[in-house]
Structure formats: C-alpha cells, structure tokens
GROMACS .gro file of N, CA and C in nm:
model
  192
    1MET      N    1   0.852   1.652   1.969
    1MET     CA    2   0.825   1.538   1.884
    1MET      C    3   0.861   1.575   1.741
    2GLY      N    4   0.953   1.502   1.681
    2GLY     CA    5   0.992   1.529   1.544
    2GLY      C    6   0.906   1.450   1.448
    3ILE      N    7   0.832   1.522   1.365
    3ILE     CA    8   0.745   1.456   1.268
    3ILE      C    9   0.795   1.491   1.129
    4GLU      N   10   0.818   1.390   1.049
    4GLU     CA   11   0.860   1.410   0.911
    4GLU      C   12   0.751   1.354   0.820
    5LEU      N   13   0.703   1.435   0.728
    5LEU     CA   14   0.606   1.389   0.631
    5LEU      C   15   0.676   1.373   0.497
    6ASP      N   16   0.659   1.259   0.435
    6ASP     CA   17   0.716   1.235   0.304
    6ASP      C   18   0.650   1.330   0.205
    7PRO      N   19   0.727   1.412   0.134
    7PRO     CA   20   0.667   1.509   0.043
    7PRO      C   21   0.586   1.446  -0.069
    8GLY      N   22   0.607   1.318  -0.097
    8GLY     CA   23   0.533   1.251  -0.203
    8GLY      C   24   0.397   1.199  -0.159
    9LYS      N   25   0.365   1.207  -0.030
    9LYS     CA   26   0.237   1.155   0.020
    9LYS      C   27   0.126   1.255  -0.002
   10THR      N   28   0.007   1.202  -0.030
   10THR     CA   29  -0.107   1.289  -0.057
   10THR      C   30  -0.197   1.312   0.064
   11CYS      N   31  -0.181   1.230   0.169
   11CYS     CA   32  -0.260   1.248   0.290
   11CYS      C   33  -0.194   1.174   0.406
   12VAL      N   34  -0.242   1.204   0.525
   12VAL     CA   35  -0.196   1.136   0.645
   12VAL      C   36  -0.317   1.064   0.704
   13VAL      N   37  -0.302   0.933   0.732
   13VAL     CA   38  -0.410   0.856   0.792
   13VAL      C   39  -0.379   0.842   0.941
   14VAL      N   40  -0.475   0.882   1.024
   14VAL     CA   41  -0.455   0.880   1.168
   14VAL      C   42  -0.566   0.800   1.234
   15GLU      N   43  -0.526   0.704   1.317
   15GLU     CA   44  -0.624   0.627   1.394
   15GLU      C   45  -0.674   0.715   1.507
   16LEU      N   46  -0.805   0.717   1.528
   16LEU     CA   47  -0.863   0.805   1.629
   16LEU      C   48  -0.816   0.772   1.770
   17LYS      N   49  -0.775   0.649   1.796
   17LYS     CA   50  -0.726   0.611   1.928
   17LYS      C   51  -0.577   0.640   1.944
   18ALA      N   52  -0.512   0.683   1.838
   18ALA     CA   53  -0.367   0.701   1.840
   18ALA      C   54  -0.325   0.811   1.936
   19ALA      N   55  -0.211   0.789   2.000
   19ALA     CA   56  -0.155   0.892   2.087
   19ALA      C   57  -0.109   1.009   2.000
   20ALA      N   58  -0.124   1.128   2.052
   20ALA     CA   59  -0.079   1.251   1.985
   20ALA      C   60  -0.147   1.274   1.851
   21VAL      N   61  -0.270   1.226   1.836
   21VAL     CA   62  -0.343   1.247   1.710
   21VAL      C   63  -0.354   1.396   1.680
   22ASP      N   64  -0.370   1.477   1.781
   22ASP     CA   65  -0.383   1.621   1.759
   22ASP      C   66  -0.253   1.681   1.705
   23VAL      N   67  -0.140   1.634   1.754
   23VAL     CA   68  -0.011   1.685   1.708
   23VAL      C   69   0.011   1.651   1.561
   24VAL      N   70  -0.017   1.529   1.524
   24VAL     CA   71   0.000   1.486   1.385
   24VAL      C   72  -0.095   1.561   1.294
   25ALA      N   73  -0.221   1.576   1.336
   25ALA     CA   74  -0.319   1.646   1.254
   25ALA      C   75  -0.280   1.793   1.234
   26GLU      N   76  -0.235   1.858   1.338
   26GLU     CA   77  -0.194   1.999   1.327
   26GLU      C   78  -0.072   2.012   1.237
   27HIS      N   79   0.023   1.921   1.251
   27HIS     CA   80   0.144   1.923   1.169
   27HIS      C   81   0.108   1.909   1.021
   28ALA      N   82   0.023   1.813   0.990
   28ALA     CA   83  -0.019   1.791   0.852
   28ALA      C   84  -0.095   1.912   0.798
   29GLU      N   85  -0.184   1.967   0.878
   29GLU     CA   86  -0.264   2.081   0.834
   29GLU      C   87  -0.175   2.201   0.801
   30ARG      N   88  -0.074   2.226   0.883
   30ARG     CA   89   0.017   2.339   0.858
   30ARG      C   90   0.091   2.322   0.726
   31ARG      N   91   0.109   2.200   0.681
   31ARG     CA   92   0.179   2.174   0.556
   31ARG      C   93   0.083   2.153   0.439
   32GLY      N   94  -0.045   2.171   0.464
   32GLY     CA   95  -0.144   2.157   0.357
   32GLY      C   96  -0.171   2.015   0.315
   33VAL      N   97  -0.141   1.919   0.404
   33VAL     CA   98  -0.163   1.777   0.374
   33VAL      C   99  -0.294   1.734   0.440
   34PRO      N  100  -0.389   1.682   0.362
   34PRO     CA  101  -0.515   1.638   0.420
   34PRO      C  102  -0.495   1.527   0.523
   35VAL      N  103  -0.580   1.526   0.623
   35VAL     CA  104  -0.576   1.423   0.727
   35VAL      C  105  -0.702   1.338   0.714
   36VAL      N  106  -0.683   1.207   0.712
   36VAL     CA  107  -0.795   1.113   0.707
   36VAL      C  108  -0.799   1.040   0.840
   37PHE      N  109  -0.909   1.052   0.912
   37PHE     CA  110  -0.924   0.983   1.040
   37PHE      C  111  -0.989   0.849   1.013
   38CYS      N  112  -0.936   0.746   1.076
   38CYS     CA  113  -0.990   0.611   1.051
   38CYS      C  114  -1.034   0.546   1.181
   39ASP      N  115  -1.118   0.449   1.165
   39ASP     CA  116  -1.167   0.367   1.276
   39ASP      C  117  -1.065   0.257   1.301
   40THR      N  118  -1.079   0.189   1.411
   40THR     CA  119  -0.984   0.083   1.443
   40THR      C  120  -1.031  -0.054   1.395
   41GLU      N  121  -1.147  -0.061   1.333
   41GLU     CA  122  -1.197  -0.190   1.284
   41GLU      C  123  -1.153  -0.209   1.139
   42VAL      N  124  -1.076  -0.314   1.116
   42VAL     CA  125  -1.027  -0.342   0.983
   42VAL      C  126  -1.121  -0.441   0.916
   43ALA      N  127  -1.164  -0.409   0.796
   43ALA     CA  128  -1.252  -0.498   0.721
   43ALA      C  129  -1.188  -0.526   0.585
   44PRO      N  130  -1.169  -0.653   0.550
   44PRO     CA  131  -1.105  -0.684   0.423
   44PRO      C  132  -1.196  -0.654   0.305
   45LEU      N  133  -1.135  -0.627   0.192
   45LEU     CA  134  -1.210  -0.611   0.068
   45LEU      C  135  -1.261  -0.747   0.025
   46PRO      N  136  -1.367  -0.752  -0.055
   46PRO     CA  137  -1.419  -0.880  -0.101
   46PRO      C  138  -1.309  -0.963  -0.169
   47GLY      N  139  -1.298  -1.088  -0.126
   47GLY     CA  140  -1.200  -1.179  -0.183
   47GLY      C  141  -1.062  -1.172  -0.119
   48GLU      N  142  -1.041  -1.076  -0.027
   48GLU     CA  143  -0.913  -1.063   0.041
   48GLU      C  144  -0.918  -1.136   0.175
   49PRO      N  145  -0.802  -1.180   0.226
   49PRO     CA  146  -0.801  -1.254   0.352
   49PRO      C  147  -0.831  -1.165   0.472
   50CYS      N  148  -0.878  -1.226   0.579
   50CYS     CA  149  -0.905  -1.157   0.704
   50CYS      C  150  -0.773  -1.118   0.769
   51LEU      N  151  -0.754  -0.990   0.800
   51LEU     CA  152  -0.628  -0.943   0.858
   51LEU      C  153  -0.600  -1.009   0.993
   52ASP      N  154  -0.702  -1.022   1.077
   52ASP     CA  155  -0.682  -1.083   1.209
   52ASP      C  156  -0.626  -1.225   1.197
   53ARG      N  157  -0.685  -1.304   1.109
   53ARG     CA  158  -0.638  -1.443   1.092
   53ARG      C  159  -0.498  -1.446   1.032
   54THR      N  160  -0.471  -1.355   0.939
   54THR     CA  161  -0.339  -1.350   0.875
   54THR      C  162  -0.231  -1.312   0.977
   55VAL      N  163  -0.257  -1.212   1.059
   55VAL     CA  164  -0.160  -1.169   1.160
   55VAL      C  165  -0.140  -1.280   1.264
   56LEU      N  166  -0.248  -1.344   1.307
   56LEU     CA  167  -0.236  -1.452   1.403
   56LEU      C  168  -0.155  -1.567   1.346
   57ALA      N  169  -0.176  -1.601   1.220
   57ALA     CA  170  -0.100  -1.708   1.157
   57ALA      C  171   0.050  -1.671   1.149
   58LEU      N  172   0.079  -1.547   1.115
   58LEU     CA  173   0.218  -1.503   1.109
   58LEU      C  174   0.284  -1.507   1.247
   59ALA      N  175   0.211  -1.462   1.350
   59ALA     CA  176   0.265  -1.465   1.485
   59ALA      C  177   0.289  -1.608   1.531
   60THR      N  178   0.195  -1.696   1.502
   60THR     CA  179   0.209  -1.837   1.540
   60THR      C  180   0.330  -1.898   1.472
   61GLU      N  181   0.347  -1.868   1.345
   61GLU     CA  182   0.462  -1.919   1.269
   61GLU      C  183   0.593  -1.862   1.326
   62ALA      N  184   0.594  -1.733   1.357
   62ALA     CA  185   0.715  -1.670   1.409
   62ALA      C  186   0.756  -1.726   1.545
   63LEU      N  187   0.656  -1.758   1.626
   63LEU     CA  188   0.685  -1.811   1.760
   63LEU      C  189   0.719  -1.960   1.757
   64GLY      N  190   0.688  -2.022   1.643
   64GLY     CA  191   0.722  -2.162   1.625
   64GLY      C  192   0.649  -2.253   1.714
   0.00000   0.00000   0.00000
C-alpha cells in the first residue's frame, strides 16, 4: 500500500472504522506526524448546516 503524506500537513485524521487504520497510523508515526482518531458521528458547529441533509440534497440534485 503506497501512502503519501503531504509534508505541509500537521496531522493525519483517521476514522476508527476505516480499513487499514493501523497501517496509516504506523506510517504517520514513523514520520513524526500526529494521528487524530475520530468518531463516525458528524456534528455541525453552531449555525452551520447539517451535513446529512446537505449531502442528501446534493445527491438528490445530482440524480435529478
């Protein structure tokens, strides 16, 4: 598996359900890049739109 990390990035965010999470975490650690593990539940910031509704609206529009 070829993994390229952008040298300008300050961390790698990995979803805990993601495939090969261990490979990505080890790769980042060897390069001294912090790894941030995230949950799969997305919550909008106050005043921002709901991601689920936004994605559904985009998909509906795309499918016409």
